[in-house]
């Protein structure tokens, strides 16, 4: 029976870069034609790339992932996925500071997977706590959270006639770069 190596990479946003993970997969000998990727949060397990690679995997195949948290950020779901793959006879090679290869197997491998899953979920919890703290701090100081829904461009341009870009930005609750972008767009239009 022929077995294949597959790779999976994921970043959370479209602004992030997959290059480091793709380079690692290539260094492990995973062909680009069998490498799947997503730019979507790890808490969502309905990802196109993940679904596609899972549909390809057969007993004896090996799935390479640069780190366990690339599979997902929710420990019980990641561990359930790992268990499902192992029951199917699919091996996992997980890179990082401590490479895990389930072809080796044994209690040490099981413990390492459990620990990495726990750390991935802990980091997700810490990120949420940091965001909540930053939001509470901004709201306590009277500043709006998130980006403004609508900017009155005419008012920004009118204020620029009388004040500095820094003062206009502060008055409208926007960044200086946004003020300059509105000014440039007005000149172009």
N, CA, C and O atoms as a DFTB+ gen file, in Angstrom:
756 C
 N C O
     1  1       0.845      -1.189       0.000
     2  2       0.000       0.000       0.000
     3  2       0.889       1.251       0.000
     4  3       1.823       1.359       0.795
     5  1       0.590       2.176      -0.886
     6  2       1.344       3.423      -0.963
     7  2       0.818       4.407       0.072
     8  3      -0.390       4.600       0.205
     9  1       1.735       5.026       0.801
    10  2       1.348       6.053       1.768
    11  2       1.942       7.379       1.324
    12  3       2.916       7.420       0.572
    13  1       1.342       8.456       1.799
    14  2       1.751       9.789       1.372
    15  2       1.984      10.698       2.564
    16  3       1.432      10.502       3.647
    17  1       2.818      11.697       2.329
    18  2       3.036      12.764       3.306
    19  2       2.192      13.960       2.898
    20  3       2.175      14.356       1.732
    21  1       1.486      14.535       3.878
    22  2       0.669      15.723       3.657
    23  2       1.102      16.778       4.660
    24  3       1.657      16.461       5.712
    25  1       0.843      18.026       4.325
    26  2       1.163      19.123       5.229
    27  2      -0.029      20.022       5.425
    28  3      -0.870      20.168       4.539
    29  1      -0.095      20.629       6.607
    30  2      -1.163      21.588       6.890
    31  2      -0.552      22.790       7.605
    32  3       0.238      22.641       8.536
    33  1      -0.934      23.983       7.151
    34  2      -0.469      25.236       7.754
    35  2      -1.685      26.128       7.991
    36  3      -2.667      26.070       7.251
    37  1      -1.605      26.956       9.036
    38  2      -2.709      27.873       9.337
    39  2      -2.196      29.106      10.037
    40  3      -1.333      29.032      10.912
    41  1      -2.741      30.250       9.640
    42  2      -2.588      31.489      10.393
    43  2      -3.994      32.009      10.674
    44  3      -4.959      31.596      10.031
    45  1      -4.100      32.909      11.630
    46  2      -5.426      33.336      12.073
    47  2      -6.083      34.384      11.191
    48  3      -7.310      34.446      11.116
    49  1      -5.281      35.213      10.520
    50  2      -5.861      36.296       9.725
    51  2      -5.235      36.338       8.341
    52  3      -4.153      35.799       8.109
    53  1      -5.937      36.989       7.433
    54  2      -5.426      37.102       6.063
    55  2      -4.190      37.994       6.001
    56  3      -3.427      37.924       5.038
    57  1      -3.984      38.826       7.010
    58  2      -2.812      39.706       7.023
    59  2      -1.537      38.958       7.440
    60  3      -0.432      39.451       7.214
    61  1      -1.682      37.787       8.038
    62  2      -0.521      37.029       8.499
    63  2       0.056      36.187       7.366
    64  3      -0.612      35.920       6.367
    65  1       1.307      35.775       7.542
    66  2       2.051      35.086       6.494
    67  2       2.268      33.617       6.856
    68  3       2.619      33.291       7.990
    69  1       2.056      32.743       5.883
    70  2       2.231      31.301       6.064
    71  2       3.662      30.839       5.775
    72  3       3.970      29.663       5.971
    73  1       4.534      31.726       5.317
    74  2       5.853      31.352       4.794
    75  2       6.663      30.469       5.741
    76  3       7.204      29.451       5.310
    77  1       6.759      30.829       7.003
    78  2       7.559      30.048       7.952
    79  2       7.062      28.607       8.025
    80  3       7.858      27.668       8.002
    81  1       5.751      28.438       8.112
    82  2       5.188      27.090       8.194
    83  2       5.386      26.321       6.889
    84  3       5.725      25.138       6.907
    85  1       5.176      26.990       5.766
    86  2       5.340      26.329       4.469
    87  2       6.795      25.933       4.244
    88  3       7.077      24.873       3.685
    89  1       7.716      26.791       4.681
    90  2       9.144      26.457       4.584
    91  2       9.462      25.221       5.418
    92  3      10.207      24.346       4.977
    93  1       8.898      25.147       6.623
    94  2       9.133      23.992       7.486
    95  2       8.579      22.724       6.831
    96  3       9.247      21.689       6.819
    97  1       7.375      22.801       6.294
    98  2       6.781      21.637       5.634
    99  2       7.651      21.172       4.469
   100  3       7.863      19.973       4.289
   101  1       8.152      22.115       3.683
   102  2       9.036      21.769       2.556
   103  2      10.316      21.117       3.074
   104  3      10.820      20.174       2.464
   105  1      10.845      21.613       4.198
   106  2      12.081      21.046       4.756
   107  2      11.867      19.610       5.245
   108  3      12.824      18.847       5.378
   109  1      10.623      19.253       5.507
   110  2      10.298      17.891       5.938
   111  2      10.025      16.968       4.748
   112  3       9.764      15.776       4.916
   113  1      10.091      17.541       3.543
   114  2       9.890      16.754       2.332
   115  2       8.442      16.640       1.877
   116  3       8.121      15.810       1.027
   117  1       7.564      17.470       2.439
   118  2       6.159      17.439       2.033
   119  2       6.022      18.169       0.697
   120  3       6.385      19.342       0.607
   121  1       5.509      17.509      -0.341
   122  2       5.346      18.171      -1.639
   123  2       4.310      19.293      -1.569
   124  3       3.314      19.176      -0.856
   125  1       4.539      20.366      -2.299
   126  2       3.595      21.497      -2.272
   127  2       2.213      21.076      -2.753
   128  3       1.214      21.648      -2.318
   129  1       2.134      20.096      -3.634
   130  2       0.840      19.616      -4.116
   131  2       0.018      18.900      -3.062
   132  3      -1.181      18.687      -3.242
   133  1       0.663      18.526      -1.954
   134  2      -0.054      17.867      -0.859
   135  2       0.022      18.700       0.418
   136  3      -0.049      18.180       1.532
   137  1       0.169      20.005       0.219
   138  2       0.186      20.935       1.346
   139  2      -1.091      21.769       1.291
   140  3      -1.434      22.332       0.252
   141  1      -1.782      21.839       2.414
   142  2      -3.042      22.571       2.516
   143  2      -2.877      23.676       3.555
   144  3      -2.114      23.533       4.510
   145  1      -3.602      24.779       3.361
   146  2      -3.437      25.911       4.272
   147  2      -4.752      26.655       4.445
   148  3      -5.640      26.607       3.594
   149  1      -4.846      27.338       5.566
   150  2      -5.991      28.196       5.862
   151  2      -5.499      29.492       6.470
   152  3      -4.457      29.534       7.125
   153  1      -6.258      30.544       6.244
   154  2      -6.060      31.813       6.937
   155  2      -7.366      32.087       7.671
   156  3      -8.214      32.860       7.225
   157  1      -7.491      31.421       8.813
   158  2      -8.734      31.479       9.583
   159  2      -8.429      31.106      11.031
   160  3      -7.478      30.375      11.305
   161  1      -9.230      31.605      11.938
   162  2      -9.016      31.355      13.360
   163  2      -8.965      29.857      13.680
   164  3      -9.649      29.041      13.062
   165  1      -8.140      29.535      14.655
   166  2      -7.991      28.142      15.066
   167  2      -9.113      27.634      15.937
   168  3      -9.178      26.437      16.217
   169  1     -10.008      28.518      16.378
   170  2     -11.148      28.057      17.169
   171  2     -12.260      27.529      16.271
   172  3     -13.162      26.837      16.741
   173  1     -12.199      27.852      14.979
   174  2     -13.184      27.382      14.002
   175  2     -12.616      26.150      13.297
   176  3     -11.600      26.247      12.608
   177  1     -13.251      25.015      13.459
   178  2     -12.754      23.786      12.847
   179  2     -13.409      23.509      11.492
   180  3     -13.165      22.463      10.889
   181  1     -14.227      24.425      11.019
   182  2     -14.828      24.316       9.691
   183  2     -13.985      25.144       8.730
   184  3     -14.422      26.180       8.228
   185  1     -12.766      24.667       8.485
   186  2     -11.829      25.369       7.598
   187  2     -11.673      24.575       6.310
   188  3     -11.581      23.348       6.331
   189  1     -11.644      25.284       5.194
   190  2     -11.582      24.639       3.889
   191  2     -10.318      23.790       3.727
   192  3     -10.406      22.632       3.319
   193  1      -9.161      24.342       4.036
   194  2      -7.906      23.606       3.887
   195  2      -7.831      22.399       4.803
   196  3      -7.386      21.327       4.393
   197  1      -8.269      22.572       6.047
   198  2      -8.260      21.458       6.996
   199  2      -9.192      20.353       6.512
   200  3      -8.828      19.177       6.534
   201  1     -10.382      20.726       6.079
   202  2     -11.330      19.735       5.563
   203  2     -10.775      18.986       4.362
   204  3     -10.965      17.777       4.228
   205  1     -10.084      19.716       3.486
   206  2      -9.526      19.088       2.280
   207  2      -8.425      18.093       2.626
   208  3      -8.385      16.997       2.067
   209  1      -7.533      18.462       3.538
   210  2      -6.453      17.532       3.888
   211  2      -7.000      16.327       4.643
   212  3      -6.542      15.206       4.424
   213  1      -7.960      16.537       5.518
   214  2      -8.539      15.419       6.267
   215  2      -9.223      14.429       5.335
   216  3      -9.200      13.222       5.576
   217  1      -9.831      14.941       4.272
   218  2     -10.508      14.072       3.309
   219  2      -9.513      13.213       2.522
   220  3      -9.882      12.153       2.017
   221  1      -8.260      13.657       2.414
   222  2      -7.244      12.933       1.656
   223  2      -6.567      11.826       2.468
   224  3      -6.108      10.831       1.906
   225  1      -6.507      12.002       3.780
   226  2      -5.702      11.123       4.620
   227  2      -6.253       9.705       4.717
   228  3      -7.444       9.497       4.946
   229  1      -5.355       8.730       4.538
   230  2      -5.681       7.313       4.644
   231  2      -4.718       6.652       5.629
   232  3      -3.704       7.248       5.993
   233  1      -5.016       5.459       6.052
   234  2      -4.173       4.723       6.979
   235  2      -2.744       4.627       6.440
   236  3      -2.521       4.260       5.286
   237  1      -1.790       4.964       7.299
   238  2      -0.376       4.932       6.924
   239  2       0.159       6.275       6.466
   240  3       1.372       6.483       6.478
   241  1      -0.715       7.199       6.059
   242  2      -0.278       8.530       5.644
   243  2       0.255       9.294       6.856
   244  3      -0.035       8.958       8.004
   245  1       1.037      10.326       6.568
   246  2       1.611      11.160       7.626
   247  2       1.178      12.601       7.393
   248  3       1.322      13.127       6.290
   249  1       0.651      13.236       8.428
   250  2       0.275      14.647       8.376
   251  2       1.312      15.449       9.157
   252  3       1.513      15.226      10.351
   253  1       1.970      16.385       8.469
   254  2       2.969      17.261       9.080
   255  2       2.321      18.602       9.396
   256  3       1.630      19.185       8.561
   257  1       2.555      19.087      10.624
   258  2       2.050      20.384      11.064
   259  2       3.183      21.064      11.833
   260  3       3.825      20.440      12.679
   261  1       3.425      22.337      11.539
   262  2       4.549      23.050      12.164
   263  2       4.433      23.122      13.685
   264  3       5.451      23.100      14.377
   265  1       3.222      23.207      14.213
   266  2       3.000      23.153      15.662
   267  2       1.547      22.748      15.901
   268  3       0.688      22.967      15.047
   269  1       1.280      22.165      17.051
   270  2      -0.041      21.611      17.338
   271  2      -1.128      22.677      17.278
   272  3      -2.246      22.389      16.851
   273  1      -0.821      23.908      17.700
   274  2      -1.841      24.959      17.696
   275  2      -2.247      25.370      16.291
   276  3      -3.240      26.078      16.125
   277  1      -1.500      24.943      15.268
   278  2      -1.901      25.219      13.885
   279  2      -3.111      24.369      13.511
   280  3      -3.895      24.761      12.647
   281  1      -3.272      23.211      14.150
   282  2      -4.482      22.406      13.921
   283  2      -5.696      23.096      14.517
   284  3      -6.784      23.066      13.941
   285  1      -5.504      23.717      15.674
   286  2      -6.613      24.407      16.319
   287  2      -6.218      24.940      17.670
   288  3      -5.154      24.614      18.196
   289  1      -7.091      25.770      18.235
   290  2      -6.803      26.421      19.502
   291  2      -7.677      25.943      20.652
   292  3      -7.556      26.445      21.769
   293  1      -8.549      24.988      20.396
   294  2      -9.411      24.475      21.444
   295  2      -8.949      23.064      21.773
   296  3      -9.080      22.149      20.960
   297  1      -8.404      22.896      22.981
   298  2      -7.723      21.655      23.332
   299  2      -8.571      20.410      23.103
   300  3      -8.102      19.459      22.479
   301  1      -9.797      20.395      23.589
   302  2     -10.583      19.166      23.460
   303  2     -10.867      18.833      21.997
   304  3     -10.932      17.658      21.636
   305  1     -11.039      19.855      21.145
   306  2     -11.268      19.586      19.714
   307  2      -9.993      19.102      19.033
   308  3     -10.038      18.197      18.200
   309  1      -8.860      19.701      19.383
   310  2      -7.582      19.275      18.795
   311  2      -7.290      17.832      19.197
   312  3      -6.916      17.009      18.361
   313  1      -7.462      17.534      20.482
   314  2      -7.179      16.176      20.949
   315  2      -8.150      15.166      20.346
   316  3      -7.774      14.026      20.074
   317  1      -9.401      15.582      20.137
   318  2     -10.367      14.694      19.487
   319  2      -9.950      14.441      18.034
   320  3     -10.061      13.319      17.540
   321  1      -9.472      15.486      17.356
   322  2      -9.007      15.336      15.977
   323  2      -7.785      14.417      15.911
   324  3      -7.698      13.548      15.043
   325  1      -6.843      14.621      16.837
   326  2      -5.649      13.775      16.883
   327  2      -6.055      12.318      17.126
   328  3      -5.535      11.413      16.474
   329  1      -6.979      12.090      18.060
   330  2      -7.441      10.723      18.354
   331  2      -8.121      10.109      17.131
   332  3      -7.916       8.936      16.821
   333  1      -8.927      10.907      16.445
   334  2      -9.610      10.424      15.235
   335  2      -8.595      10.027      14.157
   336  3      -8.744       8.989      13.513
   337  1      -7.571      10.849      13.967
   338  2      -6.537      10.544      12.975
   339  2      -5.777       9.273      13.351
   340  3      -5.502       8.429      12.498
   341  1      -5.444       9.147      14.622
   342  2      -4.691       7.978      15.064
   343  2      -5.525       6.707      14.925
   344  3      -4.996       5.660      14.552
   345  1      -6.823       6.789      15.219
   346  2      -7.712       5.629      15.039
   347  2      -7.780       5.220      13.572
   348  3      -7.914       4.041      13.245
   349  1      -7.686       6.206      12.709
   350  2      -7.740       5.973      11.262
   351  2      -6.409       5.417      10.740
   352  3      -6.317       4.983       9.592
   353  1      -5.382       5.436      11.596
   354  2      -4.069       4.941      11.196
   355  2      -3.179       6.012      10.584
   356  3      -2.142       5.701       9.998
   357  1      -3.583       7.281      10.719
   358  2      -2.799       8.405      10.200
   359  2      -1.798       8.833      11.267
   360  3      -2.145       8.972      12.440
   361  1      -0.571       9.037      10.851
   362  2       0.482       9.486      11.767
   363  2       0.601      10.998      11.713
   364  3       0.297      11.626      10.699
   365  1       1.051      11.574      12.826
   366  2       1.267      13.019      12.904
   367  2       2.728      13.299      13.207
   368  3       3.350      12.624      14.027
   369  1       3.271      14.316      12.523
   370  2       4.574      14.848      12.883
   371  2       4.332      16.322      13.159
   372  3       3.922      17.082      12.282
   373  1       4.595      16.705      14.398
   374  2       4.350      18.076      14.843
   375  2       5.679      18.707      15.186
   376  3       6.402      18.228      16.060
   377  1       5.996      19.782      14.496
   378  2       7.267      20.461      14.686
   379  2       7.236      21.390      15.878
   380  3       6.295      21.386      16.672
   381  1       8.264      22.169      15.985
   382  2       8.375      23.117      17.077
   383  2       9.595      22.799      17.916
   384  3      10.464      22.029      17.506
   385  1       9.652      23.394      19.089
   386  2      10.802      23.203      19.974
   387  2      10.943      21.734      20.380
   388  3      12.046      21.241      20.615
   389  1       9.800      21.049      20.456
   390  2       9.807      19.639      20.833
   391  2       9.030      18.877      19.754
   392  3       7.803      18.801      19.813
   393  1       9.731      18.320      18.782
   394  2       9.075      17.609      17.694
   395  2       8.432      16.334      18.205
   396  3       9.027      15.580      18.974
   397  1       7.198      16.110      17.759
   398  2       6.452      14.916      18.142
   399  2       6.171      14.128      16.869
   400  3       5.709      14.682      15.872
   401  1       6.454      12.839      16.916
   402  2       6.209      11.971      15.777
   403  2       5.432      10.770      16.293
   404  3       5.983       9.936      17.011
   405  1       4.153      10.675      15.931
   406  2       3.323       9.594      16.464
   407  2       3.674       8.240      15.861
   408  3       3.147       7.218      16.300
   409  1       4.560       8.214      14.857
   410  2       5.024       6.927      14.343
   411  2       5.861       6.216      15.410
   412  3       5.972       4.990      15.419
   413  1       6.443       7.014      16.305
   414  2       7.222       6.460      17.412
   415  2       6.263       5.924      18.479
   416  3       6.465       4.832      19.010
   417  1       5.222       6.698      18.786
   418  2       4.175       6.256      19.711
   419  2       4.630       6.133      21.146
   420  3       5.752       6.504      21.491
   421  1       3.761       5.614      21.969
   422  2       4.052       5.391      23.377
   423  2       3.508       6.474      24.280
   424  3       2.988       7.485      23.808
   425  1       3.628       6.261      25.584
   426  2       3.086       7.196      26.569
   427  2       3.734       8.580      26.503
   428  3       3.068       9.585      26.752
   429  1       5.023       8.639      26.171
   430  2       5.690       9.950      26.102
   431  2       5.083      10.796      24.989
   432  3       4.899      12.001      25.157
   433  1       4.771      10.174      23.855
   434  2       4.141      10.887      22.746
   435  2       2.754      11.369      23.146
   436  3       2.386      12.511      22.871
   437  1       1.979      10.496      23.800
   438  2       0.640      10.873      24.252
   439  2       0.700      12.039      25.231
   440  3      -0.098      12.972      25.144
   441  1       1.650      11.985      26.164
   442  2       1.793      13.059      27.153
   443  2       2.210      14.368      26.475
   444  3       1.703      15.435      26.820
   445  1       3.122      14.287      25.525
   446  2       3.572      15.496      24.817
   447  2       2.415      16.137      24.059
   448  3       2.264      17.358      24.089
   449  1       1.596      15.337      23.380
   450  2       0.429      15.868      22.668
   451  2      -0.529      16.557      23.632
   452  3      -1.033      17.643      23.345
   453  1      -0.776      15.934      24.757
   454  2      -1.672      16.505      25.756
   455  2      -1.132      17.832      26.282
   456  3      -1.876      18.803      26.419
   457  1       0.162      17.866      26.574
   458  2       0.773      19.100      27.089
   459  2       0.728      20.214      26.054
   460  3       0.382      21.348      26.385
   461  1       1.073      19.910      24.802
   462  2       1.051      20.942      23.764
   463  2      -0.362      21.465      23.543
   464  3      -0.555      22.666      23.351
   465  1      -1.346      20.580      23.569
   466  2      -2.737      21.012      23.437
   467  2      -3.152      21.927      24.572
   468  3      -3.852      22.917      24.364
   469  1      -2.716      21.590      25.765
   470  2      -3.016      22.422      26.933
   471  2      -2.385      23.796      26.796
   472  3      -3.034      24.807      27.068
   473  1      -1.120      23.844      26.374
   474  2      -0.438      25.135      26.209
   475  2      -1.098      25.981      25.126
   476  3      -1.201      27.199      25.275
   477  1      -1.544      25.360      24.047
   478  2      -2.212      26.102      22.971
   479  2      -3.500      26.733      23.481
   480  3      -3.796      27.887      23.168
   481  1      -4.268      25.979      24.268
   482  2      -5.510      26.532      24.792
   483  2      -5.231      27.600      25.849
   484  3      -5.947      28.600      25.914
   485  1      -4.210      27.406      26.671
   486  2      -3.852      28.422      27.659
   487  2      -3.506      29.739      26.977
   488  3      -3.928      30.802      27.431
   489  1      -2.739      29.678      25.888
   490  2      -2.370      30.899      25.170
   491  2      -3.604      31.587      24.618
   492  3      -3.685      32.815      24.649
   493  1      -4.565      30.831      24.116
   494  2      -5.809      31.412      23.620
   495  2      -6.545      32.130      24.751
   496  3      -7.055      33.235      24.560
   497  1      -6.599      31.508      25.919
   498  2      -7.252      32.121      27.078
   499  2      -6.531      33.409      27.471
   500  3      -7.172      34.420      27.755
   501  1      -5.192      33.372      27.487
   502  2      -4.419      34.565      27.840
   503  2      -4.641      35.686      26.824
   504  3      -4.737      36.850      27.211
   505  1      -4.725      35.356      25.532
   506  2      -4.982      36.377      24.510
   507  2      -6.333      37.036      24.740
   508  3      -6.460      38.257      24.651
   509  1      -7.343      36.220      25.037
   510  2      -8.682      36.772      25.295
   511  2      -8.667      37.681      26.516
   512  3      -9.298      38.739      26.516
   513  1      -7.946      37.270      27.558
   514  2      -7.859      38.090      28.766
   515  2      -7.152      39.412      28.479
   516  3      -7.570      40.459      28.974
   517  1      -6.076      39.369      27.677
   518  2      -5.364      40.609      27.330
   519  2      -6.260      41.555      26.538
   520  3      -6.265      42.762      26.779
   521  1      -7.029      40.996      25.581
   522  2      -7.939      41.835      24.783
   523  2      -9.020      42.445      25.676
   524  3      -9.342      43.626      25.543
   525  1      -9.578      41.646      26.582
   526  2     -10.623      42.144      27.476
   527  2     -10.073      43.240      28.381
   528  3     -10.749      44.237      28.635
   529  1      -8.856      43.057      28.864
   530  2      -8.232      44.062      29.721
   531  2      -7.975      45.350      28.951
   532  3      -8.229      46.442      29.459
   533  1      -7.471      45.223      27.728
   534  2      -7.209      46.415      26.907
   535  2      -8.513      47.149      26.609
   536  3      -8.565      48.378      26.636
   537  1      -9.552      46.392      26.328
   538  2     -10.854      47.001      26.030
   539  2     -11.386      47.739      27.256
   540  3     -11.846      48.876      27.151
   541  1     -11.323      47.090      28.417
   542  2     -11.808      47.719      29.652
   543  2     -11.023      48.988      29.951
   544  3     -11.596      49.991      30.378
   545  1      -9.720      48.947      29.727
   546  2      -8.874      50.109      29.973
   547  2      -9.250      51.272      29.045
   548  3      -9.353      52.417      29.486
   549  1      -9.451      50.969      27.765
   550  2      -9.842      52.020      26.800
   551  2     -11.201      52.607      27.167
   552  3     -11.387      53.824      27.146
   553  1     -12.148      51.733      27.504
   554  2     -13.484      52.213      27.836
   555  2     -13.474      53.030      29.129
   556  3     -14.203      54.014      29.248
   557  1     -12.642      52.620      30.103
   558  2     -12.548      53.357      31.367
   559  2     -11.972      54.756      31.153
   560  3     -12.302      55.691      31.882
   561  1     -11.114      54.888      30.153
   562  2     -10.524      56.204      29.877
   563  2     -11.386      57.011      28.910
   564  3     -11.001      58.100      28.485
   565  1     -12.557      56.467      28.567
   566  2     -13.482      57.210      27.719
   567  2     -13.220      57.089      26.232
   568  3     -13.839      57.790      25.431
   569  1     -12.318      56.216      25.859
   570  2     -12.005      56.050      24.448
   571  2     -12.857      54.929      23.869
   572  3     -13.156      53.938      24.536
   573  1     -13.234      55.112      22.623
   574  2     -14.048      54.094      21.951
   575  2     -13.193      52.865      21.662
   576  3     -11.980      52.962      21.475
   577  1     -13.847      51.716      21.630
   578  2     -13.164      50.460      21.312
   579  2     -13.413      50.140      19.847
   580  3     -14.534      50.263      19.353
   581  1     -12.365      49.731      19.164
   582  2     -12.509      49.374      17.750
   583  2     -12.404      50.591      16.855
   584  3     -12.221      51.716      17.320
   585  1     -12.523      50.346      15.569
   586  2     -12.392      51.461      14.650
   587  2     -13.736      52.152      14.473
   588  3     -14.788      51.528      14.611
   589  1     -13.694      53.439      14.168
   590  2     -14.939      54.194      13.986
   591  2     -15.757      53.601      12.842
   592  3     -15.213      53.167      11.827
   593  1     -17.056      53.594      13.028
   594  2     -17.930      53.009      12.008
   595  2     -17.984      53.886      10.762
   596  3     -17.880      53.381       9.645
   597  1     -18.145      55.187      10.943
   598  2     -18.195      56.105       9.814
   599  2     -17.398      57.348      10.155
   600  3     -17.409      57.826      11.289
   601  1     -16.716      57.853       9.161
   602  2     -15.931      59.065       9.351
   603  2     -16.559      60.153       8.489
   604  3     -16.786      59.964       7.293
   605  1     -16.832      61.281       9.106
   606  2     -17.354      62.424       8.363
   607  2     -16.171      63.079       7.658
   608  3     -15.492      63.939       8.219
   609  1     -15.940      62.656       6.417
   610  2     -14.779      63.115       5.653
   611  2     -14.809      64.620       5.431
   612  3     -13.769      65.277       5.479
   613  1     -15.984      65.163       5.192
   614  2     -16.097      66.610       4.967
   615  2     -15.675      67.386       6.210
   616  3     -14.994      68.407       6.115
   617  1     -16.089      66.889       7.380
   618  2     -15.716      67.557       8.630
   619  2     -14.206      67.455       8.867
   620  3     -13.585      68.409       9.337
   621  1     -13.617      66.299       8.542
   622  2     -12.169      66.130       8.701
   623  2     -11.438      67.125       7.805
   624  3     -10.495      67.783       8.245
   625  1     -11.870      67.235       6.549
   626  2     -11.226      68.172       5.607
   627  2     -11.408      69.621       6.049
   628  3     -10.489      70.431       5.925
   629  1     -12.591      69.946       6.563
   630  2     -12.838      71.311       7.039
   631  2     -11.946      71.630       8.239
   632  3     -11.374      72.718       8.323
   633  1     -11.831      70.683       9.161
   634  2     -10.994      70.900      10.337
   635  2      -9.519      71.020       9.974
   636  3      -8.769      71.735      10.640
   637  1      -9.097      70.317       8.911
   638  2      -7.699      70.405       8.472
   639  2      -7.327      71.804       8.020
   640  3      -6.152      72.170       8.042
   641  1      -8.319      72.595       7.607
   642  2      -8.070      73.985       7.199
   643  2      -7.630      74.838       8.389
   644  3      -6.933      75.839       8.226
   645  1      -8.054      74.421       9.606
   646  2      -7.817      75.250      10.790
   647  2      -6.903      74.632      11.840
   648  3      -6.396      75.340      12.711
   649  1      -6.685      73.320      11.768
   650  2      -5.866      72.670      12.803
   651  2      -4.897      71.669      12.198
   652  3      -4.971      71.312      11.022
   653  1      -3.989      71.237      13.055
   654  2      -2.992      70.251      12.627
   655  2      -3.645      68.881      12.459
   656  3      -4.723      68.621      12.994
   657  1      -2.975      68.017      11.708
   658  2      -3.482      66.663      11.490
   659  2      -3.621      65.919      12.820
   660  3      -4.550      65.131      12.998
   661  1      -2.707      66.165      13.743
   662  2      -2.760      65.498      15.046
   663  2      -4.024      65.904      15.807
   664  3      -4.696      65.061      16.400
   665  1      -4.342      67.208      15.786
   666  2      -5.535      67.678      16.495
   667  2      -6.816      67.181      15.814
   668  3      -7.788      66.839      16.487
   669  1      -6.812      67.143      14.480
   670  2      -7.974      66.640      13.737
   671  2      -8.188      65.166      14.066
   672  3      -9.318      64.730      14.287
   673  1      -7.104      64.408      14.096
   674  2      -7.198      62.980      14.413
   675  2      -7.782      62.785      15.807
   676  3      -8.666      61.950      15.999
   677  1      -7.297      63.548      16.777
   678  2      -7.790      63.425      18.148
   679  2      -9.270      63.813      18.239
   680  3     -10.049      63.150      18.923
   681  1      -9.646      64.882      17.551
   682  2     -11.031      65.352      17.588
   683  2     -11.995      64.309      17.027
   684  3     -13.088      64.118      17.560
   685  1     -11.590      63.637      15.954
   686  2     -12.478      62.685      15.290
   687  2     -12.278      61.236      15.749
   688  3     -12.989      60.332      15.309
   689  1     -11.295      61.030      16.645
   690  2     -11.059      59.685      17.161
   691  2     -10.499      58.733      16.116
   692  3     -10.826      57.546      16.093
   693  1      -9.654      59.273      15.255
   694  2      -9.031      58.467      14.199
   695  2      -7.521      58.668      14.257
   696  3      -7.036      59.544      14.973
   697  1      -6.786      57.867      13.514
   698  2      -5.347      57.999      13.471
   699  2      -4.910      59.078      12.491
   700  3      -5.651      59.442      11.578
   701  1      -3.695      59.586      12.694
   702  2      -3.164      60.601      11.769
   703  2      -3.069      60.056      10.355
   704  3      -3.298      60.784       9.389
   705  1      -2.734      58.783      10.230
   706  2      -2.632      58.183       8.898
   707  2      -3.976      58.260       8.176
   708  3      -4.018      58.471       6.963
   709  1      -5.063      58.091       8.909
   710  2      -6.396      58.176       8.312
   711  2      -6.678      59.601       7.853
   712  3      -7.269      59.814       6.795
   713  1      -6.255      60.566       8.647
   714  2      -6.427      61.975       8.265
   715  2      -5.685      62.251       6.952
   716  3      -6.234      62.863       6.036
   717  1      -4.442      61.794       6.873
   718  2      -3.656      62.023       5.655
   719  2      -4.240      61.263       4.462
   720  3      -4.186      61.750       3.332
   721  1      -4.790      60.092       4.703
   722  2      -5.403      59.321       3.616
   723  2      -6.644      60.043       3.089
   724  3      -6.859      60.095       1.878
   725  1      -7.465      60.605       3.993
   726  2      -8.652      61.356       3.585
   727  2      -8.241      62.582       2.775
   728  3      -8.873      62.918       1.774
   729  1      -7.180      63.244       3.217
   730  2      -6.683      64.425       2.508
   731  2      -6.186      64.039       1.111
   732  3      -6.482      64.738       0.142
   733  1      -5.442      62.945       0.995
   734  2      -4.918      62.497      -0.295
   735  2      -6.061      62.084      -1.229
   736  3      -6.046      62.400      -2.419
   737  1      -7.044      61.378      -0.678
   738  2      -8.195      60.968      -1.502
   739  2      -8.981      62.153      -2.001
   740  3      -9.511      62.122      -3.112
   741  1      -9.067      63.213      -1.191
   742  2      -9.786      64.430      -1.605
   743  2      -9.049      65.115      -2.760
   744  3      -9.679      65.646      -3.674
   745  1      -7.721      65.099      -2.714
   746  2      -6.930      65.715      -3.791
   747  2      -7.077      64.923      -5.085
   748  3      -7.139      65.506      -6.168
   749  1      -7.134      63.579      -4.974
   750  2      -7.267      62.720      -6.153
   751  2      -8.655      62.842      -6.780
   752  3      -8.806      62.838      -8.001
   753  1      -9.669      62.952      -5.906
   754  2     -11.056      62.935      -6.371
   755  2     -11.473      64.213      -6.951
   756  3     -12.617      64.349      -7.385
